[in-house]
Amino acid sequence: MQVLKRVSIALAMAVMMGSAFSATEQKAGASDAALLKSTADHSKFKELQRPFQSGPEVTKACLTCHTEAAKQIHQTQHWKWEYVNPGTGQTLGKRHVINNFCTSVSSNYKSCASCHIGYGLDDKFDFASQENVDCLVCHDATGKYKKPGGFSGHPVTKDTEFPPGSGKIVRGIDLQAIAQKVGKTRRETCGTCHFYGGGGDAVKHGDLDSSLDRPDKALDVHMDAEGNNFTCATCHKTEGHQVPGSRYAPTAMDKGDAHLRGKADSTNPATCQACHGQTPHGMAKLNDHTDKVACQTCHIPAFARGDMPTKMSWDWSTAGKRDAKGKPLVITNDDGHVTYNGIKGDFVLEENVRPEYMWFNGSVKYTLMGDDIDKSRQPIAINTFEGGPNDGKSLIWPVKLFRGKQPFDPVNRTLVVTHLAGEDDTAYWKNMDWEKAIAAGMAAVGKPFSGKVDFIETVAMWPITHMVAPKEKALACNECHAREGRLDKVEGIYIPGRGGNRLVDTLGWLASAAILVGVLVHGLIRFVNRKH
């Protein structure tokens, strides 16, 4: 009995020690994994071990180590919200273009600045200030950093009633805790702005929305959270805070080879060819398509595939309705998505949308503030993708066409800037008075306004390049090589099976006739010879 008792005790101790060693090993393993992700633990930095009352205070602390970061940021489009297109000479960027969702950021900075990588953006903003750079908006690793609309891009650090007198409280956030937990950019940090562009989740692009926070393989083979798990920066490979892949001047055709790690390469790293090269398919016939067809055309069969509908049209002309309580009327569909809002008008939402297709060479021309508008030529193109079958620079691209109906000055014949957001009496979302809102918006940009308001149909174009489907879900041949197929409206190219080419059809019929005659003659000769 004593022997058995001693054996039992020894076994129990062995199990306990094994469990302890196992727990210690697991803890060490987790610690090692965390250690391998960064060479610095920001929670140990003396500069970050104090409370912060504002975003610029955090940036001052960041700059004590990252001495050149703000200067790098100052050179980027993310900071300037401005881009001069060298091909067209147009001055573009969020500060200058008119769009057909929320129309313009001008005169709406207090709200729109939530997506600027700075603090306090307005029409008098100091773009040379290093302290105004917002480090946390891109490098927050906690998911708790917020810049609510109405605060000009500043985070709220103390509980604040907003709008004043509304009884609604915006909760303050702990900047010290967030600053101590910074890291590389993630899909979620980029998506804070890019998934919600145009005033809400999935509004603008169609191929960018919150479903890409943690997508599965069926939604995007590259960002698949359980697979490749690409971040945005995996493709949009950043150097000196310069993020390649501009929507104002995209790379429509990349004739280069796949990038070689370590080899200097000044071409855009965000193209498909930068990884896959010029002959990505195992079949030569498929590779023959790549000189005319963008990869995205076959490999993104539909956008808005993540159970998040995208806006396909926005009609401002119907805005202004109120409910029985005098509040802006809101109507939702069966899925709970807003299809009408009294301060915005009517929306059309769609999921699993088949793109439009067109030739595109990377040049984009915009209709800008002050351009003369001929209403008889509706819809007016907010932007136009240039290109054609014979310029040697174009490919057939998938595109989202976003249709709108927006305010227009019928006397001056121009698109207008509308002051939408704000607590002042001239903001449309406050007073629902078009004349007041447009007068304030145009005054803010120093442009004339006749006092007359009309509405005009517009269309904007967005290239589709995210939500890449698994290869087995790529387009089948007969989706394009067929009458009334996907490429039915694309001109200037012969697509077998889609339509006729008189010369090719004639030669084909002659060849078929010759074969038929040959068979008949051959049969006749054999028949005659058999009798002899």
PDB file of C-alpha atoms in Angstrom, residues 299-531:
ATOM      1  CA  HIS A 299     -10.750  38.170 -61.350  1.00  0.00           C
ATOM      2  CA  ILE A 300     -13.320  40.517 -59.791  1.00  0.00           C
ATOM      3  CA  PRO A 301     -16.605  39.222 -61.233  1.00  0.00           C
ATOM      4  CA  ALA A 302     -18.673  41.468 -58.924  1.00  0.00           C
ATOM      5  CA  PHE A 303     -18.149  44.086 -56.231  1.00  0.00           C
ATOM      6  CA  ALA A 304     -20.005  44.728 -52.952  1.00  0.00           C
ATOM      7  CA  ARG A 305     -19.823  40.988 -52.245  1.00  0.00           C
ATOM      8  CA  GLY A 306     -19.352  41.173 -48.475  1.00  0.00           C
ATOM      9  CA  ASP A 307     -23.017  41.494 -47.405  1.00  0.00           C
ATOM     10  CA  MET A 308     -22.599  45.259 -47.384  1.00  0.00           C
ATOM     11  CA  PRO A 309     -24.555  47.047 -50.146  1.00  0.00           C
ATOM     12  CA  THR A 310     -22.908  49.932 -51.944  1.00  0.00           C
ATOM     13  CA  LYS A 311     -24.632  53.130 -53.060  1.00  0.00           C
ATOM     14  CA  MET A 312     -25.162  53.159 -56.808  1.00  0.00           C
ATOM     15  CA  SER A 313     -27.054  56.449 -57.009  1.00  0.00           C
ATOM     16  CA  TRP A 314     -27.825  59.461 -54.833  1.00  0.00           C
ATOM     17  CA  ASP A 315     -30.597  61.923 -55.678  1.00  0.00           C
ATOM     18  CA  TRP A 316     -30.228  65.170 -53.725  1.00  0.00           C
ATOM     19  CA  SER A 317     -33.236  66.737 -55.451  1.00  0.00           C
ATOM     20  CA  THR A 318     -35.672  64.785 -53.264  1.00  0.00           C
ATOM     21  CA  ALA A 319     -34.124  65.912 -49.966  1.00  0.00           C
ATOM     22  CA  GLY A 320     -36.124  68.106 -47.588  1.00  0.00           C
ATOM     23  CA  LYS A 321     -38.946  65.841 -46.430  1.00  0.00           C
ATOM     24  CA  ARG A 322     -39.813  65.734 -42.741  1.00  0.00           C
ATOM     25  CA  ASP A 323     -41.726  63.258 -40.600  1.00  0.00           C
ATOM     26  CA  ALA A 324     -44.772  63.931 -38.419  1.00  0.00           C
ATOM     27  CA  LYS A 325     -42.530  65.310 -35.649  1.00  0.00           C
ATOM     28  CA  GLY A 326     -40.812  67.752 -37.970  1.00  0.00           C
ATOM     29  CA  LYS A 327     -37.588  65.736 -38.019  1.00  0.00           C
ATOM     30  CA  PRO A 328     -35.843  64.779 -41.290  1.00  0.00           C
ATOM     31  CA  LEU A 329     -37.689  61.760 -42.677  1.00  0.00           C
ATOM     32  CA  VAL A 330     -35.739  58.484 -42.698  1.00  0.00           C
ATOM     33  CA  ILE A 331     -36.859  55.388 -44.644  1.00  0.00           C
ATOM     34  CA  THR A 332     -35.126  52.004 -44.459  1.00  0.00           C
ATOM     35  CA  ASN A 333     -35.482  48.846 -46.523  1.00  0.00           C
ATOM     36  CA  ASP A 334     -36.213  45.346 -45.223  1.00  0.00           C
ATOM     37  CA  ASP A 335     -32.537  44.865 -44.330  1.00  0.00           C
ATOM     38  CA  GLY A 336     -32.430  48.035 -42.245  1.00  0.00           C
ATOM     39  CA  HIS A 337     -30.383  50.059 -44.730  1.00  0.00           C
ATOM     40  CA  VAL A 338     -31.370  53.694 -45.258  1.00  0.00           C
ATOM     41  CA  THR A 339     -32.858  54.343 -48.699  1.00  0.00           C
ATOM     42  CA  TYR A 340     -34.112  57.857 -47.978  1.00  0.00           C
ATOM     43  CA  ASN A 341     -32.877  60.537 -45.608  1.00  0.00           C
ATOM     44  CA  GLY A 342     -34.529  63.944 -45.399  1.00  0.00           C
ATOM     45  CA  ILE A 343     -31.169  65.718 -45.242  1.00  0.00           C
ATOM     46  CA  LYS A 344     -29.670  63.754 -48.154  1.00  0.00           C
ATOM     47  CA  GLY A 345     -32.384  62.477 -50.505  1.00  0.00           C
ATOM     48  CA  ASP A 346     -32.934  59.089 -52.147  1.00  0.00           C
ATOM     49  CA  PHE A 347     -30.380  56.288 -52.445  1.00  0.00           C
ATOM     50  CA  VAL A 348     -30.214  53.159 -54.573  1.00  0.00           C
ATOM     51  CA  LEU A 349     -28.269  50.343 -52.879  1.00  0.00           C
ATOM     52  CA  GLU A 350     -27.024  47.159 -54.524  1.00  0.00           C
ATOM     53  CA  GLU A 351     -24.996  44.060 -53.634  1.00  0.00           C
ATOM     54  CA  ASN A 352     -23.033  41.666 -55.853  1.00  0.00           C
ATOM     55  CA  VAL A 353     -22.898  44.297 -58.558  1.00  0.00           C
ATOM     56  CA  ARG A 354     -21.605  43.434 -62.009  1.00  0.00           C
ATOM     57  CA  PRO A 355     -19.157  46.173 -63.070  1.00  0.00           C
ATOM     58  CA  GLU A 356     -19.330  48.271 -66.194  1.00  0.00           C
ATOM     59  CA  TYR A 357     -16.360  47.829 -68.553  1.00  0.00           C
ATOM     60  CA  MET A 358     -14.369  50.389 -70.526  1.00  0.00           C
ATOM     61  CA  TRP A 359     -10.969  51.209 -71.996  1.00  0.00           C
ATOM     62  CA  PHE A 360      -8.747  53.015 -69.499  1.00  0.00           C
ATOM     63  CA  ASN A 361      -5.174  54.305 -69.851  1.00  0.00           C
ATOM     64  CA  GLY A 362      -4.759  55.806 -66.364  1.00  0.00           C
ATOM     65  CA  SER A 363      -5.616  59.385 -67.332  1.00  0.00           C
ATOM     66  CA  VAL A 364      -8.597  60.834 -65.457  1.00  0.00           C
ATOM     67  CA  LYS A 365     -10.126  64.196 -66.363  1.00  0.00           C
ATOM     68  CA  TYR A 366     -12.449  65.991 -63.933  1.00  0.00           C
ATOM     69  CA  THR A 367     -15.261  68.495 -64.217  1.00  0.00           C
ATOM     70  CA  LEU A 368     -14.101  71.140 -61.774  1.00  0.00           C
ATOM     71  CA  MET A 369     -15.567  74.034 -59.867  1.00  0.00           C
ATOM     72  CA  GLY A 370     -16.186  76.880 -62.295  1.00  0.00           C
ATOM     73  CA  ASP A 371     -16.279  74.718 -65.445  1.00  0.00           C
ATOM     74  CA  ASP A 372     -19.123  75.658 -67.793  1.00  0.00           C
ATOM     75  CA  ILE A 373     -21.913  73.064 -67.678  1.00  0.00           C
ATOM     76  CA  ASP A 374     -24.306  72.395 -70.551  1.00  0.00           C
ATOM     77  CA  LYS A 375     -27.384  70.894 -68.891  1.00  0.00           C
ATOM     78  CA  SER A 376     -28.627  69.507 -72.214  1.00  0.00           C
ATOM     79  CA  ARG A 377     -25.721  67.037 -72.121  1.00  0.00           C
ATOM     80  CA  GLN A 378     -26.785  65.196 -68.946  1.00  0.00           C
ATOM     81  CA  PRO A 379     -25.479  63.186 -67.254  1.00  0.00           C
ATOM     82  CA  ILE A 380     -22.447  65.370 -66.633  1.00  0.00           C
ATOM     83  CA  ALA A 381     -19.271  63.374 -66.058  1.00  0.00           C
ATOM     84  CA  ILE A 382     -17.777  64.232 -62.661  1.00  0.00           C
ATOM     85  CA  ASN A 383     -14.678  62.440 -63.922  1.00  0.00           C
ATOM     86  CA  THR A 384     -13.866  60.693 -67.187  1.00  0.00           C
ATOM     87  CA  PHE A 385     -11.618  57.687 -67.687  1.00  0.00           C
ATOM     88  CA  GLU A 386      -9.676  58.289 -70.880  1.00  0.00           C
ATOM     89  CA  GLY A 387      -8.345  55.650 -73.222  1.00  0.00           C
ATOM     90  CA  GLY A 388      -9.103  53.599 -76.298  1.00  0.00           C
ATOM     91  CA  PRO A 389      -8.220  50.411 -78.118  1.00  0.00           C
ATOM     92  CA  ASN A 390      -5.423  51.899 -80.218  1.00  0.00           C
ATOM     93  CA  ASP A 391      -3.398  54.139 -77.899  1.00  0.00           C
ATOM     94  CA  GLY A 392      -1.079  51.344 -76.694  1.00  0.00           C
ATOM     95  CA  LYS A 393      -1.665  52.359 -73.058  1.00  0.00           C
ATOM     96  CA  SER A 394      -5.201  51.162 -72.376  1.00  0.00           C
ATOM     97  CA  LEU A 395      -6.704  47.985 -70.985  1.00  0.00           C
ATOM     98  CA  ILE A 396     -10.333  46.987 -70.537  1.00  0.00           C
ATOM     99  CA  TRP A 397     -11.117  47.765 -66.888  1.00  0.00           C
ATOM    100  CA  PRO A 398     -14.046  47.013 -64.532  1.00  0.00           C
ATOM    101  CA  VAL A 399     -15.637  50.208 -63.230  1.00  0.00           C
ATOM    102  CA  LYS A 400     -18.291  51.308 -60.775  1.00  0.00           C
ATOM    103  CA  LEU A 401     -20.500  54.040 -62.227  1.00  0.00           C
ATOM    104  CA  PHE A 402     -21.961  56.153 -59.437  1.00  0.00           C
ATOM    105  CA  ARG A 403     -24.960  58.181 -60.606  1.00  0.00           C
ATOM    106  CA  GLY A 404     -26.158  61.311 -58.874  1.00  0.00           C
ATOM    107  CA  LYS A 405     -28.495  64.255 -59.101  1.00  0.00           C
ATOM    108  CA  GLN A 406     -26.991  67.232 -57.362  1.00  0.00           C
ATOM    109  CA  PRO A 407     -27.331  71.008 -56.931  1.00  0.00           C
ATOM    110  CA  PHE A 408     -26.401  73.194 -59.877  1.00  0.00           C
ATOM    111  CA  ASP A 409     -26.368  76.945 -60.570  1.00  0.00           C
ATOM    112  CA  PRO A 410     -28.472  77.343 -63.743  1.00  0.00           C
ATOM    113  CA  VAL A 411     -27.476  81.003 -64.254  1.00  0.00           C
ATOM    114  CA  ASN A 412     -23.703  80.649 -63.858  1.00  0.00           C
ATOM    115  CA  ARG A 413     -23.921  77.125 -65.344  1.00  0.00           C
ATOM    116  CA  THR A 414     -21.634  75.566 -62.744  1.00  0.00           C
ATOM    117  CA  LEU A 415     -21.639  72.799 -60.184  1.00  0.00           C
ATOM    118  CA  VAL A 416     -21.818  74.200 -56.667  1.00  0.00           C
ATOM    119  CA  VAL A 417     -20.256  73.720 -53.250  1.00  0.00           C
ATOM    120  CA  THR A 418     -22.892  73.113 -50.592  1.00  0.00           C
ATOM    121  CA  HIS A 419     -22.296  73.855 -46.932  1.00  0.00           C
ATOM    122  CA  LEU A 420     -23.776  70.680 -45.452  1.00  0.00           C
ATOM    123  CA  ALA A 421     -22.316  69.971 -42.006  1.00  0.00           C
ATOM    124  CA  GLY A 422     -22.272  72.287 -39.032  1.00  0.00           C
ATOM    125  CA  GLU A 423     -24.321  73.769 -36.230  1.00  0.00           C
ATOM    126  CA  ASP A 424     -24.671  77.171 -37.885  1.00  0.00           C
ATOM    127  CA  ASP A 425     -27.903  78.284 -39.552  1.00  0.00           C
ATOM    128  CA  THR A 426     -26.427  78.080 -43.067  1.00  0.00           C
ATOM    129  CA  ALA A 427     -25.637  74.333 -42.955  1.00  0.00           C
ATOM    130  CA  TYR A 428     -28.118  72.334 -45.027  1.00  0.00           C
ATOM    131  CA  TRP A 429     -28.199  69.444 -42.557  1.00  0.00           C
ATOM    132  CA  LYS A 430     -29.294  71.991 -39.949  1.00  0.00           C
ATOM    133  CA  ASN A 431     -31.779  74.178 -41.860  1.00  0.00           C
ATOM    134  CA  MET A 432     -32.581  72.204 -45.060  1.00  0.00           C
ATOM    135  CA  ASP A 433     -32.459  75.464 -47.028  1.00  0.00           C
ATOM    136  CA  TRP A 434     -30.634  75.026 -50.356  1.00  0.00           C
ATOM    137  CA  GLU A 435     -30.180  78.729 -51.123  1.00  0.00           C
ATOM    138  CA  LYS A 436     -28.573  79.480 -47.762  1.00  0.00           C
ATOM    139  CA  ALA A 437     -26.378  76.366 -47.826  1.00  0.00           C
ATOM    140  CA  ILE A 438     -25.094  76.940 -51.364  1.00  0.00           C
ATOM    141  CA  ALA A 439     -24.521  80.661 -50.787  1.00  0.00           C
ATOM    142  CA  ALA A 440     -22.369  79.795 -47.748  1.00  0.00           C
ATOM    143  CA  GLY A 441     -20.516  77.035 -49.597  1.00  0.00           C
ATOM    144  CA  MET A 442     -19.695  79.166 -52.637  1.00  0.00           C
ATOM    145  CA  ALA A 443     -18.650  82.090 -50.447  1.00  0.00           C
ATOM    146  CA  ALA A 444     -16.251  79.793 -48.608  1.00  0.00           C
ATOM    147  CA  VAL A 445     -14.421  79.015 -51.868  1.00  0.00           C
ATOM    148  CA  GLY A 446     -14.703  82.524 -53.283  1.00  0.00           C
ATOM    149  CA  LYS A 447     -16.936  81.589 -56.211  1.00  0.00           C
ATOM    150  CA  PRO A 448     -20.041  83.410 -57.492  1.00  0.00           C
ATOM    151  CA  PHE A 449     -23.549  82.117 -56.863  1.00  0.00           C
ATOM    152  CA  SER A 450     -26.606  83.489 -58.653  1.00  0.00           C
ATOM    153  CA  GLY A 451     -29.041  82.593 -55.886  1.00  0.00           C
ATOM    154  CA  LYS A 452     -30.879  80.186 -58.200  1.00  0.00           C
ATOM    155  CA  VAL A 453     -30.822  76.428 -57.553  1.00  0.00           C
ATOM    156  CA  ASP A 454     -31.474  73.639 -60.017  1.00  0.00           C
ATOM    157  CA  PHE A 455     -30.457  69.969 -60.032  1.00  0.00           C
ATOM    158  CA  ILE A 456     -28.446  68.128 -62.646  1.00  0.00           C
ATOM    159  CA  GLU A 457     -27.742  64.451 -63.323  1.00  0.00           C
ATOM    160  CA  THR A 458     -24.107  63.402 -62.946  1.00  0.00           C
ATOM    161  CA  VAL A 459     -22.007  60.252 -63.141  1.00  0.00           C
ATOM    162  CA  ALA A 460     -18.682  59.398 -61.492  1.00  0.00           C
ATOM    163  CA  MET A 461     -16.308  56.528 -62.227  1.00  0.00           C
ATOM    164  CA  TRP A 462     -14.342  54.379 -59.782  1.00  0.00           C
ATOM    165  CA  PRO A 463     -11.933  51.603 -60.871  1.00  0.00           C
ATOM    166  CA  ILE A 464     -12.620  48.230 -59.262  1.00  0.00           C
ATOM    167  CA  THR A 465      -9.453  46.612 -57.942  1.00  0.00           C
ATOM    168  CA  HIS A 466     -10.235  44.995 -54.548  1.00  0.00           C
ATOM    169  CA  MET A 467     -12.348  41.941 -53.642  1.00  0.00           C
ATOM    170  CA  VAL A 468     -10.301  39.621 -55.857  1.00  0.00           C
ATOM    171  CA  ALA A 469     -12.127  36.291 -56.051  1.00  0.00           C
ATOM    172  CA  PRO A 470     -10.496  32.821 -55.905  1.00  0.00           C
ATOM    173  CA  LYS A 471      -9.294  31.674 -59.329  1.00  0.00           C
ATOM    174  CA  GLU A 472     -12.093  29.124 -59.627  1.00  0.00           C
ATOM    175  CA  LYS A 473     -14.564  32.022 -59.388  1.00  0.00           C
ATOM    176  CA  ALA A 474     -12.911  34.065 -62.143  1.00  0.00           C
ATOM    177  CA  LEU A 475     -15.034  34.798 -65.196  1.00  0.00           C
ATOM    178  CA  ALA A 476     -15.676  31.877 -67.527  1.00  0.00           C
ATOM    179  CA  CYS A 477     -14.852  32.342 -71.206  1.00  0.00           C
ATOM    180  CA  ASN A 478     -18.487  32.434 -72.287  1.00  0.00           C
ATOM    181  CA  GLU A 479     -19.239  35.432 -70.051  1.00  0.00           C
ATOM    182  CA  CYS A 480     -17.340  37.655 -72.493  1.00  0.00           C
ATOM    183  CA  HIS A 481     -17.164  35.518 -75.637  1.00  0.00           C
ATOM    184  CA  ALA A 482     -20.901  35.676 -76.220  1.00  0.00           C
ATOM    185  CA  ARG A 483     -23.500  37.959 -77.698  1.00  0.00           C
ATOM    186  CA  GLU A 484     -24.713  40.445 -75.063  1.00  0.00           C
ATOM    187  CA  GLY A 485     -21.883  39.291 -72.787  1.00  0.00           C
ATOM    188  CA  ARG A 486     -20.042  41.407 -70.245  1.00  0.00           C
ATOM    189  CA  LEU A 487     -17.936  43.210 -72.846  1.00  0.00           C
ATOM    190  CA  ASP A 488     -20.803  43.836 -75.240  1.00  0.00           C
ATOM    191  CA  LYS A 489     -20.436  47.643 -74.997  1.00  0.00           C
ATOM    192  CA  VAL A 490     -16.637  47.725 -75.359  1.00  0.00           C
ATOM    193  CA  GLU A 491     -15.750  48.918 -78.824  1.00  0.00           C
ATOM    194  CA  GLY A 492     -12.652  48.654 -80.991  1.00  0.00           C
ATOM    195  CA  ILE A 493     -11.777  45.015 -80.384  1.00  0.00           C
ATOM    196  CA  TYR A 494     -12.785  41.761 -82.011  1.00  0.00           C
ATOM    197  CA  ILE A 495     -14.002  39.210 -79.475  1.00  0.00           C
ATOM    198  CA  PRO A 496     -14.780  35.762 -80.949  1.00  0.00           C
ATOM    199  CA  GLY A 497     -18.318  34.749 -80.122  1.00  0.00           C
ATOM    200  CA  ARG A 498     -19.420  38.280 -79.207  1.00  0.00           C
ATOM    201  CA  GLY A 499     -20.179  39.766 -82.570  1.00  0.00           C
ATOM    202  CA  GLY A 500     -19.346  39.881 -86.204  1.00  0.00           C
ATOM    203  CA  ASN A 501     -16.326  41.177 -88.053  1.00  0.00           C
ATOM    204  CA  ARG A 502     -17.212  41.250 -91.733  1.00  0.00           C
ATOM    205  CA  LEU A 503     -13.778  40.221 -93.005  1.00  0.00           C
ATOM    206  CA  VAL A 504     -13.247  37.517 -90.400  1.00  0.00           C
ATOM    207  CA  ASP A 505     -16.792  36.207 -90.833  1.00  0.00           C
ATOM    208  CA  THR A 506     -16.400  36.118 -94.640  1.00  0.00           C
ATOM    209  CA  LEU A 507     -13.105  34.256 -94.423  1.00  0.00           C
ATOM    210  CA  GLY A 508     -14.621  31.886 -91.898  1.00  0.00           C
ATOM    211  CA  TRP A 509     -17.613  31.097 -94.082  1.00  0.00           C
ATOM    212  CA  LEU A 510     -15.373  30.666 -97.151  1.00  0.00           C
ATOM    213  CA  ALA A 511     -13.140  28.284 -95.193  1.00  0.00           C
ATOM    214  CA  SER A 512     -16.174  26.340 -94.012  1.00  0.00           C
ATOM    215  CA  ALA A 513     -17.560  26.195 -97.545  1.00  0.00           C
ATOM    216  CA  ALA A 514     -14.222  25.012 -98.888  1.00  0.00           C
ATOM    217  CA  ILE A 515     -14.101  22.232 -96.285  1.00  0.00           C
ATOM    218  CA  LEU A 516     -17.660  21.197 -97.139  1.00  0.00           C
ATOM    219  CA  VAL A 517     -16.901  21.161-100.872  1.00  0.00           C
ATOM    220  CA  GLY A 518     -13.730  19.196-100.223  1.00  0.00           C
ATOM    221  CA  VAL A 519     -15.626  16.592 -98.221  1.00  0.00           C
ATOM    222  CA  LEU A 520     -18.300  16.262-100.893  1.00  0.00           C
ATOM    223  CA  VAL A 521     -15.759  15.954-103.716  1.00  0.00           C
ATOM    224  CA  HIS A 522     -13.752  13.445-101.723  1.00  0.00           C
ATOM    225  CA  GLY A 523     -16.905  11.400-101.080  1.00  0.00           C
ATOM    226  CA  LEU A 524     -17.913  11.552-104.737  1.00  0.00           C
ATOM    227  CA  ILE A 525     -14.500  10.357-105.880  1.00  0.00           C
ATOM    228  CA  ARG A 526     -14.578   7.437-103.444  1.00  0.00           C
ATOM    229  CA  PHE A 527     -18.100   6.550-104.610  1.00  0.00           C
ATOM    230  CA  VAL A 528     -17.084   6.623-108.284  1.00  0.00           C
ATOM    231  CA  ASN A 529     -13.896   4.631-107.686  1.00  0.00           C
ATOM    232  CA  ARG A 530     -15.772   1.983-105.727  1.00  0.00           C
ATOM    233  CA  LYS A 531     -17.907   1.160-108.807  1.00  0.00           C
TER     234      LYS A 531
END
